[in-house]
Short mmCIF file of C-alpha atoms in Angstrom, two decimals:
data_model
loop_
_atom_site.label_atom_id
_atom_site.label_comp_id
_atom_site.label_asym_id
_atom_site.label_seq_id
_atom_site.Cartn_x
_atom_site.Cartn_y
_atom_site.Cartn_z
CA UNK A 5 28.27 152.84 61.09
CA UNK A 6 26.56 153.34 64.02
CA UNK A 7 25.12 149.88 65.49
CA UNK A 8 21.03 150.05 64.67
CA UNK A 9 18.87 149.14 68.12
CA UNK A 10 16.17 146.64 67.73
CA UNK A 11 12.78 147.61 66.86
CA UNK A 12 11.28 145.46 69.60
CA UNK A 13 13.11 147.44 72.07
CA UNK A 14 12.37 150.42 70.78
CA UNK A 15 8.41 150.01 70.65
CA UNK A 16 8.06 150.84 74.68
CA UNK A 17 10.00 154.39 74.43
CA UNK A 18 7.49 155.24 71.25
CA UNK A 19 4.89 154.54 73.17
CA UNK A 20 5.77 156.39 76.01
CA UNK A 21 6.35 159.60 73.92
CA UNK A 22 2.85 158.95 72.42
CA UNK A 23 1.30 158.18 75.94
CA UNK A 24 2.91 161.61 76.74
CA UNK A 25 2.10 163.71 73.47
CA UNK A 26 -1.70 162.67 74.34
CA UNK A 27 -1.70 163.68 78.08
CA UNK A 28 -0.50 167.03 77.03
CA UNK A 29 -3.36 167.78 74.81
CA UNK A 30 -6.05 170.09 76.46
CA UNK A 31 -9.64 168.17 76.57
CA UNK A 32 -12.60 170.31 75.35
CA UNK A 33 -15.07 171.88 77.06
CA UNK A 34 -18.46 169.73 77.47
CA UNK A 35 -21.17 171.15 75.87
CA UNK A 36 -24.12 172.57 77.56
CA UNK A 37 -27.63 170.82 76.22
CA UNK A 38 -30.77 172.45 77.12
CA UNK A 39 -28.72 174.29 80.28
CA UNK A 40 -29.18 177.49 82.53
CA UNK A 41 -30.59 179.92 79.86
CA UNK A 42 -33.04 178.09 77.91
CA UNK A 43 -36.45 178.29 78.72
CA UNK A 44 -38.85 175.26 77.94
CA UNK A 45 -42.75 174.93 77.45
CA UNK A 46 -44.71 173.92 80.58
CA UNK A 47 -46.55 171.15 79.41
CA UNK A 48 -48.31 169.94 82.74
CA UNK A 49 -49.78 172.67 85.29
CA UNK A 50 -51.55 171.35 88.48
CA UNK A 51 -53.29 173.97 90.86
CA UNK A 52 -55.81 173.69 93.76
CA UNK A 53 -58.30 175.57 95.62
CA UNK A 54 -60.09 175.43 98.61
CA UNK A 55 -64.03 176.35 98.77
CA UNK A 56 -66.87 176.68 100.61
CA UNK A 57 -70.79 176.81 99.88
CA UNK A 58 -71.35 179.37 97.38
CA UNK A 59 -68.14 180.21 96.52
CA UNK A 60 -67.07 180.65 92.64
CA UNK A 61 -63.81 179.28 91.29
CA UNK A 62 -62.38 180.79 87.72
CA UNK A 63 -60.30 178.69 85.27
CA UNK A 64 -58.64 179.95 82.22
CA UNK A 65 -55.39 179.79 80.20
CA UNK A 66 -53.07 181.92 78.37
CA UNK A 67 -53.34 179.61 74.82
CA UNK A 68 -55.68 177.04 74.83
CA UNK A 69 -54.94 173.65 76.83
CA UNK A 70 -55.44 170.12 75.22
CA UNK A 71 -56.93 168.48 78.32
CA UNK A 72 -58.08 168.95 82.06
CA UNK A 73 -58.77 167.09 84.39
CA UNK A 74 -60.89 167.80 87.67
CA UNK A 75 -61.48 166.33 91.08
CA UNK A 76 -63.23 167.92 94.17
CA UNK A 77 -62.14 167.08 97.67
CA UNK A 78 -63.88 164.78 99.15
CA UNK A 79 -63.96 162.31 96.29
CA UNK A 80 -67.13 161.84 96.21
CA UNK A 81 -68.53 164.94 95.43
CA UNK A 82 -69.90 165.87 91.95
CA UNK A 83 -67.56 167.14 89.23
CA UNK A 84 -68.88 169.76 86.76
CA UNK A 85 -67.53 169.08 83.12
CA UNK A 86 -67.11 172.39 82.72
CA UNK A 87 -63.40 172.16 84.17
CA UNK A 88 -63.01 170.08 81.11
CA UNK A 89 -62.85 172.36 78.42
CA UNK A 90 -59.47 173.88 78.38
CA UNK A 91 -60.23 176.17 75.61
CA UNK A 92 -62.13 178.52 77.29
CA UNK A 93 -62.81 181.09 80.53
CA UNK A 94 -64.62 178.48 83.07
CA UNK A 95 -66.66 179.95 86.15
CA UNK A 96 -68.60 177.71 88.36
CA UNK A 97 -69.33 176.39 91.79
CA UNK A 98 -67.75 173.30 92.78
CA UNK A 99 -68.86 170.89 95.86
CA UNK A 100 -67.09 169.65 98.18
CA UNK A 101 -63.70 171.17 100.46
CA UNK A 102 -61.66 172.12 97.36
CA UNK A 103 -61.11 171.64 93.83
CA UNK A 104 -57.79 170.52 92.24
CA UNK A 105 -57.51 171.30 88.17
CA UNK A 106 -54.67 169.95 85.87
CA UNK A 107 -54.12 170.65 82.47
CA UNK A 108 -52.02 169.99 79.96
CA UNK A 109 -50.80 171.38 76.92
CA UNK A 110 -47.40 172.85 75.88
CA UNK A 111 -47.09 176.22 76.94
CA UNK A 112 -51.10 176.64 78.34
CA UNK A 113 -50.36 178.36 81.43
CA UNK A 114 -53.56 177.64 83.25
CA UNK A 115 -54.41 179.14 86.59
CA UNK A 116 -57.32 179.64 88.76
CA UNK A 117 -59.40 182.31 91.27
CA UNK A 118 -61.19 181.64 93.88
CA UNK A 119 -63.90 184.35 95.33
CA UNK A 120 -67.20 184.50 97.92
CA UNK A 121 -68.25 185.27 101.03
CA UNK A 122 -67.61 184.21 104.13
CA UNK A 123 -70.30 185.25 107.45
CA UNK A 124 -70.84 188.38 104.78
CA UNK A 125 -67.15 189.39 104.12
CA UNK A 126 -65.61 189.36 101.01
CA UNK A 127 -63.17 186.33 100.33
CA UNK A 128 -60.51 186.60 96.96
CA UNK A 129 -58.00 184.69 96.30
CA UNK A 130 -55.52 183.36 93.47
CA UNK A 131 -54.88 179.79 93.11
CA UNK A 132 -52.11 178.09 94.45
CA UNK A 133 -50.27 175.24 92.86
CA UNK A 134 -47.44 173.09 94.07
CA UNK A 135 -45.18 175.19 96.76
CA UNK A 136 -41.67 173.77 98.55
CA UNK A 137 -42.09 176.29 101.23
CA UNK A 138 -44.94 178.69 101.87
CA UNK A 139 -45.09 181.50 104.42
CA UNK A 140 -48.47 183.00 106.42
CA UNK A 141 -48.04 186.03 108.33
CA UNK A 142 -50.30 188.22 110.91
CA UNK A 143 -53.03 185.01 110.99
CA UNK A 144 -55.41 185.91 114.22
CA UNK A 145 -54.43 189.46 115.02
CA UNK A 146 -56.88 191.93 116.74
CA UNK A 147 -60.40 190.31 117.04
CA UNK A 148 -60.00 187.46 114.53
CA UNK A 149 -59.22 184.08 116.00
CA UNK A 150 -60.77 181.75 113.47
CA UNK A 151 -57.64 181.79 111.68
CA UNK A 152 -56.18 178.32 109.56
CA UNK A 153 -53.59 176.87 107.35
CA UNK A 154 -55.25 174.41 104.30
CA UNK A 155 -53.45 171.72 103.10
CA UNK A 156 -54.49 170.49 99.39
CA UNK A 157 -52.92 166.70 98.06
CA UNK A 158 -52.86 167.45 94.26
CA UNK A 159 -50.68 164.43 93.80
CA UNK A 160 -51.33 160.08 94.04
CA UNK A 161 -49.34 159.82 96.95
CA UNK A 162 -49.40 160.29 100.22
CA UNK A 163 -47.79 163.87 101.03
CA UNK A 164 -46.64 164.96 104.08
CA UNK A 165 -45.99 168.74 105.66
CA UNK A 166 -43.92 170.26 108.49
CA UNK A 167 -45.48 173.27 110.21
CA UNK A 168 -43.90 175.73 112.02
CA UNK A 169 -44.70 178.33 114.31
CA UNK A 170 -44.03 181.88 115.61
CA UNK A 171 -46.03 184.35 117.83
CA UNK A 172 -45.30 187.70 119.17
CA UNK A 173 -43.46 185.95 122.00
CA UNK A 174 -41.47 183.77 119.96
CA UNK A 175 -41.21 180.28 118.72
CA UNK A 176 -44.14 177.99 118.92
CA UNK A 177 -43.83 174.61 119.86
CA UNK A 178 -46.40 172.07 118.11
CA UNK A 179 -45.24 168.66 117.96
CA UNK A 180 -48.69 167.86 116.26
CA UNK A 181 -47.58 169.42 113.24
CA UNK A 182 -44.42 168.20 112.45
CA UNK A 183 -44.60 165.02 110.37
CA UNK A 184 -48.58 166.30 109.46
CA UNK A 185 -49.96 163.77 107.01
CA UNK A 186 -52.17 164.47 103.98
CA UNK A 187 -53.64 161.47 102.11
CA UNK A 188 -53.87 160.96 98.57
CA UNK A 189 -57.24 162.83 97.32
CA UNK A 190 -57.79 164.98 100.33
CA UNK A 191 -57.21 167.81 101.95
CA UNK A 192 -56.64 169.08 105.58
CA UNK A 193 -57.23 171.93 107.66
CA UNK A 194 -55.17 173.23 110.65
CA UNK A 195 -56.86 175.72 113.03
CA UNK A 196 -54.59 178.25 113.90
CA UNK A 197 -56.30 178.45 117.81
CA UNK A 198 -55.56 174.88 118.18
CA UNK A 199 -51.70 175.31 118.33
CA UNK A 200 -51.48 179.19 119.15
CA UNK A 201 -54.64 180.27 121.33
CA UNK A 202 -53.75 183.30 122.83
CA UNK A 203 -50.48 184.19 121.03
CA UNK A 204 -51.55 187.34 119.50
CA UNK A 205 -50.49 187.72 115.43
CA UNK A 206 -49.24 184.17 114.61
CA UNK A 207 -47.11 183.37 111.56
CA UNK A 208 -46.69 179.85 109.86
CA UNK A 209 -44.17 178.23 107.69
CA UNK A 210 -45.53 174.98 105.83
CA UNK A 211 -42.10 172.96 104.27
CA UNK A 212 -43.44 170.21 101.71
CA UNK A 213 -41.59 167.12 102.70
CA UNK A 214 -43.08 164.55 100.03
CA UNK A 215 -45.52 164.45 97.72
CA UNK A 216 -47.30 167.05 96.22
CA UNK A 217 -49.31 169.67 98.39
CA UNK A 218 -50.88 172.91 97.70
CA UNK A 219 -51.26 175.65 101.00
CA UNK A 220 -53.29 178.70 101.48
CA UNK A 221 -54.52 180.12 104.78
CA UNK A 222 -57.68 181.85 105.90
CA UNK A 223 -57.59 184.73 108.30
CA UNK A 224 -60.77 185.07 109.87
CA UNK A 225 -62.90 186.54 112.70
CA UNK A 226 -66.26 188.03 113.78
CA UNK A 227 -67.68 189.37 110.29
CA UNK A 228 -64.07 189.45 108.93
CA UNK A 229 -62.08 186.66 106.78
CA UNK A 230 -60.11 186.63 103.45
CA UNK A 231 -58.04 184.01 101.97
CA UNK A 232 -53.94 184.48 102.88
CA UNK A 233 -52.03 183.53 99.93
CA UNK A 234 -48.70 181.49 100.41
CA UNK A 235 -45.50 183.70 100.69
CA UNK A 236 -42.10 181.77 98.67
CA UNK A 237 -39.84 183.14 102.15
CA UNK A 238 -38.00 185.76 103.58
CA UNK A 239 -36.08 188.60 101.96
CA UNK A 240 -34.72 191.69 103.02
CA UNK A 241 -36.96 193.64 100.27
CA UNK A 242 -40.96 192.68 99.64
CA UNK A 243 -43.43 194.48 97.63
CA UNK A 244 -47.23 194.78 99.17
CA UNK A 245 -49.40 195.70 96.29
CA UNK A 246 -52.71 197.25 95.85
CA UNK A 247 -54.15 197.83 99.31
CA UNK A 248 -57.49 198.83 98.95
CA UNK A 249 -58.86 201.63 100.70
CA UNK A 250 -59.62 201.03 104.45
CA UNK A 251 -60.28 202.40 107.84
CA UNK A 252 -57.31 200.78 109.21
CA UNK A 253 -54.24 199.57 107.85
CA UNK A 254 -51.90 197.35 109.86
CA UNK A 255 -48.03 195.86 108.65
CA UNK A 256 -47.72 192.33 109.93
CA UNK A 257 -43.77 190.83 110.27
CA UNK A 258 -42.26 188.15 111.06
CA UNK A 259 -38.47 188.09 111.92
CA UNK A 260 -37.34 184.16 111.66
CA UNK A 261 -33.39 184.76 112.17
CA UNK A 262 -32.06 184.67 115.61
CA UNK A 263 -30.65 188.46 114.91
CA UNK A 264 -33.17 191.43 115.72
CA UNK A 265 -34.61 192.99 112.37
CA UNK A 266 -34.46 196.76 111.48
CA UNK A 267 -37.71 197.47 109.07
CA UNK A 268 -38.00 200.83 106.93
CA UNK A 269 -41.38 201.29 104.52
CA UNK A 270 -41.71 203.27 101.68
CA UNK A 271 -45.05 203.83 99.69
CA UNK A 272 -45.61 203.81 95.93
CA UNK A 273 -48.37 206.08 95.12
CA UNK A 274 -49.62 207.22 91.65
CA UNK A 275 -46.84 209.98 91.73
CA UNK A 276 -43.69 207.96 92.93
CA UNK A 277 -42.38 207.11 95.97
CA UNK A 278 -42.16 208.11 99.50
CA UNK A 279 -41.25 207.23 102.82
CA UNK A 280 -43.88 206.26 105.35
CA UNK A 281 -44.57 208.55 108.03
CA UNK A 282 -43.54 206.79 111.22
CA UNK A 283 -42.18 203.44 109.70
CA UNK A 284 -38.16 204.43 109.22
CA UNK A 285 -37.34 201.90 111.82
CA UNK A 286 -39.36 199.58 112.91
CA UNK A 287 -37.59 196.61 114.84
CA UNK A 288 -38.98 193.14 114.62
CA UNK A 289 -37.23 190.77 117.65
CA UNK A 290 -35.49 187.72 116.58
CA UNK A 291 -37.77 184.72 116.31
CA UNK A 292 -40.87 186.54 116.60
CA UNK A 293 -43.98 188.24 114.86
CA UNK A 294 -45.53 191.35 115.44
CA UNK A 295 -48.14 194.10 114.21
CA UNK A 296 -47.21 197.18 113.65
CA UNK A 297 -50.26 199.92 112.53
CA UNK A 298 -49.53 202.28 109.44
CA UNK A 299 -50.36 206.06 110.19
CA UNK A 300 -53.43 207.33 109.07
CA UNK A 301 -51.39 210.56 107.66
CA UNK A 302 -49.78 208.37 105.43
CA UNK A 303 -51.56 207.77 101.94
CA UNK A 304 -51.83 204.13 100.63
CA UNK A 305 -54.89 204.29 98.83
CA UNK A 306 -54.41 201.57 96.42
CA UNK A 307 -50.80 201.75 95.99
CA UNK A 308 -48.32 199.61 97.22
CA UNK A 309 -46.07 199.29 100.18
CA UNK A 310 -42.14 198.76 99.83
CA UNK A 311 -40.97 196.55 102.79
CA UNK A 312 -36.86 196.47 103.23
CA UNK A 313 -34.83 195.53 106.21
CA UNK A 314 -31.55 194.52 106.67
CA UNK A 315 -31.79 191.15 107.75
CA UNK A 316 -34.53 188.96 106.16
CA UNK A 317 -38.12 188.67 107.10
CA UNK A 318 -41.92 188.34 106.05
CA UNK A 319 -44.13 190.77 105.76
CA UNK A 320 -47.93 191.17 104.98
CA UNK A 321 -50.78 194.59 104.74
CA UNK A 322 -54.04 194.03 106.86
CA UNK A 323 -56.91 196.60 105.69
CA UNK A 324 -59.77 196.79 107.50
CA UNK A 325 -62.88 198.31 106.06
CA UNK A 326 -66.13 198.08 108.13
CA UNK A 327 -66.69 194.43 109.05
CA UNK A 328 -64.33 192.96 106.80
CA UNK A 329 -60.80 192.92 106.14
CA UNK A 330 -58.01 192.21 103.03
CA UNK A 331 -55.27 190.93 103.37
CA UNK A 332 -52.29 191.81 101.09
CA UNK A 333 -49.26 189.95 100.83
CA UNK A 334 -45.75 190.01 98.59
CA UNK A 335 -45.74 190.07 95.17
CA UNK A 336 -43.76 188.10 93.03
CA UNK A 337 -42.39 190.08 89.84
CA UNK A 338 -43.83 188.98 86.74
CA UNK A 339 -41.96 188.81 83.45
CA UNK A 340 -43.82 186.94 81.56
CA UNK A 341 -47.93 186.92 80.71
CA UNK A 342 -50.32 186.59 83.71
CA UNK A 343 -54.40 186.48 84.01
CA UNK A 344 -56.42 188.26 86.00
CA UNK A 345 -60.43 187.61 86.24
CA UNK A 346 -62.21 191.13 84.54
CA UNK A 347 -65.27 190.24 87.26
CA UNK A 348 -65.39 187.51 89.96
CA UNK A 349 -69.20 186.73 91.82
CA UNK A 350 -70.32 190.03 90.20
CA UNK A 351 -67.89 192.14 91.66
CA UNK A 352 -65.39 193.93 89.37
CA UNK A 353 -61.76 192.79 89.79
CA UNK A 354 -59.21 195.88 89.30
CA UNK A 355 -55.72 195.27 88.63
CA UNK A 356 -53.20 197.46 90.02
CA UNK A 357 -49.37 197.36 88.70
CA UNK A 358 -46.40 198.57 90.40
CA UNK A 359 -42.48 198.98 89.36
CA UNK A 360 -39.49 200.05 90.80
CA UNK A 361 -36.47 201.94 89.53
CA UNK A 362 -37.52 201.73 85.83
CA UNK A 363 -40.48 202.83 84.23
CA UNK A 364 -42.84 199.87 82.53
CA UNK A 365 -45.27 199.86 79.78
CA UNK A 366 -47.34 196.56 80.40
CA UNK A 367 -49.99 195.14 77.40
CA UNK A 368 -53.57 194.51 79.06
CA UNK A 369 -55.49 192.42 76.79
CA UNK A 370 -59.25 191.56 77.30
CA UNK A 371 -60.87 188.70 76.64
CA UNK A 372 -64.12 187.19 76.08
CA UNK A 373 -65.19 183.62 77.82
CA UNK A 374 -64.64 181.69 74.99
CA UNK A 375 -60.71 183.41 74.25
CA UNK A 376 -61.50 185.90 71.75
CA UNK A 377 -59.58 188.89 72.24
CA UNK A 378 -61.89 191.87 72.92
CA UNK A 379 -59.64 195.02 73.10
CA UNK A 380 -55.93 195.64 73.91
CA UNK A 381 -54.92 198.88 75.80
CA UNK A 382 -51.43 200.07 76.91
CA UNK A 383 -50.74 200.87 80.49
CA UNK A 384 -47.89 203.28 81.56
CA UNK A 385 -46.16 202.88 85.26
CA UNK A 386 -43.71 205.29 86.14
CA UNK A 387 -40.67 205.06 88.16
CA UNK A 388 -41.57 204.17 91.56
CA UNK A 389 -45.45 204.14 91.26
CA UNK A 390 -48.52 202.06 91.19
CA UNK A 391 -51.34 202.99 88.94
CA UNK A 392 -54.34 200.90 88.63
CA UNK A 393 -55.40 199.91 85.10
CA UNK A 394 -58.76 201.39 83.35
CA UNK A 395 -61.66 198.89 83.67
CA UNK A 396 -62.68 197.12 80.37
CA UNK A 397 -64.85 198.75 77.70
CA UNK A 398 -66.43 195.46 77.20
CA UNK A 399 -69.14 194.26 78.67
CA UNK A 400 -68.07 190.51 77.48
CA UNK A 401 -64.89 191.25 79.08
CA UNK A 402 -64.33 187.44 80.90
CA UNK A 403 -60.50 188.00 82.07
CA UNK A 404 -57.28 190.01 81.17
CA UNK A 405 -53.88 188.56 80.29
CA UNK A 406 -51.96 191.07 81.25
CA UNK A 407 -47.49 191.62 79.41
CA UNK A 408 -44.85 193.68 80.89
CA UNK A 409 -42.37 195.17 78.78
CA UNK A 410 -39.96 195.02 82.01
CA UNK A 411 -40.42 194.18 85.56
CA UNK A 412 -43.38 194.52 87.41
CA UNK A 413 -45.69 193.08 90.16
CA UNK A 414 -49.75 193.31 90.34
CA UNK A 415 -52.46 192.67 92.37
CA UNK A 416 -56.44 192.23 91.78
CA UNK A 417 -58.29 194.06 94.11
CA UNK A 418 -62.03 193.01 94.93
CA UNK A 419 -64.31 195.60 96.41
CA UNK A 420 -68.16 196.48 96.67
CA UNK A 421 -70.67 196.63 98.80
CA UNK A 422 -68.97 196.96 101.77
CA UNK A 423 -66.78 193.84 100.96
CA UNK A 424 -63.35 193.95 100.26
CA UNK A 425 -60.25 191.76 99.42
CA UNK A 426 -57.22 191.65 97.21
CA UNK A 427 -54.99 188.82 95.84
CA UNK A 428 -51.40 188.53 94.55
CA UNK A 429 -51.23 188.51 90.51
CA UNK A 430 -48.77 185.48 89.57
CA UNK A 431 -46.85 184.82 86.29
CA UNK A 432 -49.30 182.04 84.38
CA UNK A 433 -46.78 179.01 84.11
CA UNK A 434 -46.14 179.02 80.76
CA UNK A 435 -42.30 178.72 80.43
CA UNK A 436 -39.92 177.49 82.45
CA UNK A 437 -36.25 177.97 83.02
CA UNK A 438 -34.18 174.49 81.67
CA UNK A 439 -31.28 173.42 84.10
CA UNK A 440 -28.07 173.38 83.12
CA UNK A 441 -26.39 170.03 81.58
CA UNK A 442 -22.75 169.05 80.87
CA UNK A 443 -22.26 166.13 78.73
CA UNK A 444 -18.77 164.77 78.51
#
C-alpha cells in the first residue's frame, strides 16, 4: 500500500489547479446599455435668435412641448407670454438684441425663424441653437462691408468664444478675438470691418470654448443684408440648396488646410444633374478665401449647387437680386421630421428639397397655428434633382413639418417684392443618438 500524503499538504496544489482552471475560463462580453444605436427623446431644446426693430420671430414644435421659457437680450426688455405656450405655432415681435427660447418636453423638437427687413432688404433666417464650431463664409464681398458675427449666451454661465480669421490673402490675425467673452444673459456682436477692413471676402470660424453660445452672422451692405447661418465645418462634398433666382450669383470658399484646394460644381435642377459651365476646377489657395462668380449660361434657378473638392473646405451661394442679396449656405441632410414656416412677415416661405443618388418621397404636412393638421401631400424628388414643393391649399396654413422617406436636404426660400433670402431647413431635435456604454 502506497503511503497516503497529508491532506494539509495537499490543499496548496488543489488550489493551484483551481486558481488555474479559473484563469482559463474566457470572461464574457460586457453588455452594451443604451449604446451607439439607440436613439433617445430630446427632452430639453434651447435655441436663440438675434433681432432687430420690426423683425418677426416664429416658434413651433413637432408634438406639443410641456413648458417654455423666454428671455430677450438685454434683460430688461419685455417678454411676450406668447413664447409660453408650447402647444402651439407662436409669431411675434420681441424687444430687445435677441431672443433665447427653451422648451421642454420629451421628444418636442422645437425650433425657431427669424425674418424682416433690414435698410429695405429682405432678412430670413433659421434659428440656431447650441454649436461647438460654426463656420461663416464670403462675409463683406463686393460692396457690402457692414458685415458681423453674433454671439448669443443661452446658458447661466459665463461663455467664452475663439474667433478666427481668413481673407483672400490669407490668415487673419486678431488677438481681440481669441479668448472673446460673452456674459451670462447677453449677447455680443463682432463687426467684421473691425478685424478685416479691406480684406476683400472674409471667412470666420467661431470654436465654443465654455459655456453655452449660439452664432449667426449678418452679411450686409448698401441696401443689401441677410442673416448667414452657421456652417458645422469643412468637407470635401457640401450641398447649396434653393438659390433663388437672381441677377448675379457668386460661390464663396474658403480653403483652411495648408494644401491648395481643387473645387468642381455640379447643379441639381428639376431634371437631374449637371456640371457647371466653367466651375470643373476651380482652385482655392491654402489658408485663404475667395469669390468665384457662377456663369450666367448656367441654370440655377432654384435648384441647388453640389460643391466637391478633394481636400476639405467651406463653401457658400451669394444671389443678388436688385438691391438685396441671399445668402445660401450647406445643408445638413435631414432624416428625421423638420418645420418650415408656410408664411413669415407676409411673405410666402417655399420649401425646396434636394437628393442625391437615390430618389426620395418626403411627407409635407400642413398645419394650422394651433397644431391641427390641415392637409398632407406627397412630394417626389428624383435622382439628382431639386424640386420645390406646391404651396399650401390652406389659407390657415401656419407651418409645414416636413418627413423624408430617405435622405434629403431643404431650404426655405423667402421672396417678394423685390426682397429676397433663403435659409437652411434643419432636422427639429427630436431624437438623439445614445452613446455607447460597456458595463463590466
Amino acid at each position: 500500500m502506497s503511503p497516503r500524503a497529508p491532506l494539509r499538504l495537499a490543499l496548496p496544489l488543489i488550489a493551484v489547479v483551481m486558481t488555474t482552471a479559473v484563469w482559463f475560463v474566457p470572461e464574457p462580453d460586457p453588455p452594451v446599455v443604451d449604446g451607439g444605436r439607440g436613439a433617445v427623446e430630446v427632452r430639453r431644446t434651447v435655441w436663440a435668435c438675434p433681432v432687430e426693430s420690426g423683425w418677426v420671430v416664429a416658434a413651433g414644435q413637432v408634438v406639443p412641448g410641456e413648458a417654455a421659457r423666454a428671455r430677450v437680450v438685454p434683460s430688461d426688455a419685455a417678454v411676450d407670454p406668447l413664447w409660453e405656450q408650447a402647444d402651439r405655432w407662436r409669431v411675434a415681435r420681441p424687444g430687445g438684441d435677441a431672443l433665447v427660447l427653451e422648451q421642454s418636453g420629451p421628444g418636442s423638437g422645437s425650433v425657431g425663424w427669424v425674418a424682416g427687413a433690414r435698410r429695405g432688404a429682405a432678412v430670413l433666417g433659421a434659428c440656431p441653437s447650441i454649436v461647438d464650431d460654426a463656420w461663416f463664409v464670403g462675409l463683406n464681398a463686393q460692396n457690402r462691408t457692414d458685415g458681423s458675427i453674433t454671439l448669443i449666451n443661452t446658458g447661466e454661465n459665463r461663455a467664452v468664444a475663439d474667433l478666427t480669421w481668413w481673407g483672400e490673402q490669407g490668415p487673419i490675425e486678431s488677438l481681440d478675438t481669441t479668448g472673446l467673452v460673452v456674459e451670462p444673459g447677453g449677447a455680443r456682436t463682432v463687426a467684421v470691418s473691425s478685424v478685416a477692413a479691406g480684406e476683400g471676402a472674409v471667412a470666420v470660424r467661431v470654436s465654443r470654448r465654455r459655456g453655452a453660445l449660439a452664432a449667426i452672422a449678418s452679411d450686409a451692405g448698401g441696401t443689401a443684408a441677410e442673416l448667414v447661418a452657421p456652417t458645422a465645418g469643412a468637407a470635401t462634398e457640401q450641398v447649396l440648396v434653393g438659390l433663388p433666382p437672381g441677377d448675379r450669383t457668386q460661390l464663396a470658399l474658403v480653403n483652411p488646410g495648408t494644401s491648395t484646394a481643387h473645387v468642381a460644381v455640379e447643379v441639381r435642377g428639376r431634371s437631374g444633374t449637371f456640371a457647371a459651365e466653367g466651375l470643373a476646377d476651380v482652385t482655392v489657395e491654402p489658408e485663404a478665401s475667395t469669390i468665384v462668380s457662377v456663369p450666367g449660361s448656367v441654370a440655377v434657378d432654384r435648384g441647388s449647387l453640389v460643391v466637391g473638392s478633394d481636400v476639405p473646405v467651406v463653401a457658400s451661394a451669394i444671389v443678388e437680386s436688385g438691391s438685396d442679396v441671399a445668402r445660401v449656405v450647406p445643408a445638413d441632410e435631414i432624416s428625421g421630421p423638420a418645420l418650415v414656416p408656410a408664411r413669415l412677415d407676409g411673405r410666402p416661405v417655399r420649401l425646396a428639397l434636394s437628393t442625391g443618388d437615390d430618389a426620395v418621397t418626403v411627407t409635407v404636412e400642413t398645419f394650422a397655428a394651433d397644431m391641427t393638421s390641415l392637409e398632407t401631400a406627397e412630394v417626389t424628388v428624383a435622382a439628382g434633382a431639386t424640386v420645390v414643393a406646391p404651396r399650401p391649399k390652406s389659407d390657415d396654413a401656419a407651418y409645414l413639418v416636413l418627413t423624408p422617406r430617405g435622405g434629403t436636404v431643404g431650404a426655405g426660400v423667402w421672396q417678394s417684392g423685390g426682397g429676397l433670402a433663403a435659409a437652411p431647413v434643419r432636422g427639429a431635435p427630436v431624437t438623439v443618438v445614445a452613446p455607447g456604454v460597456s458595463v463590466r
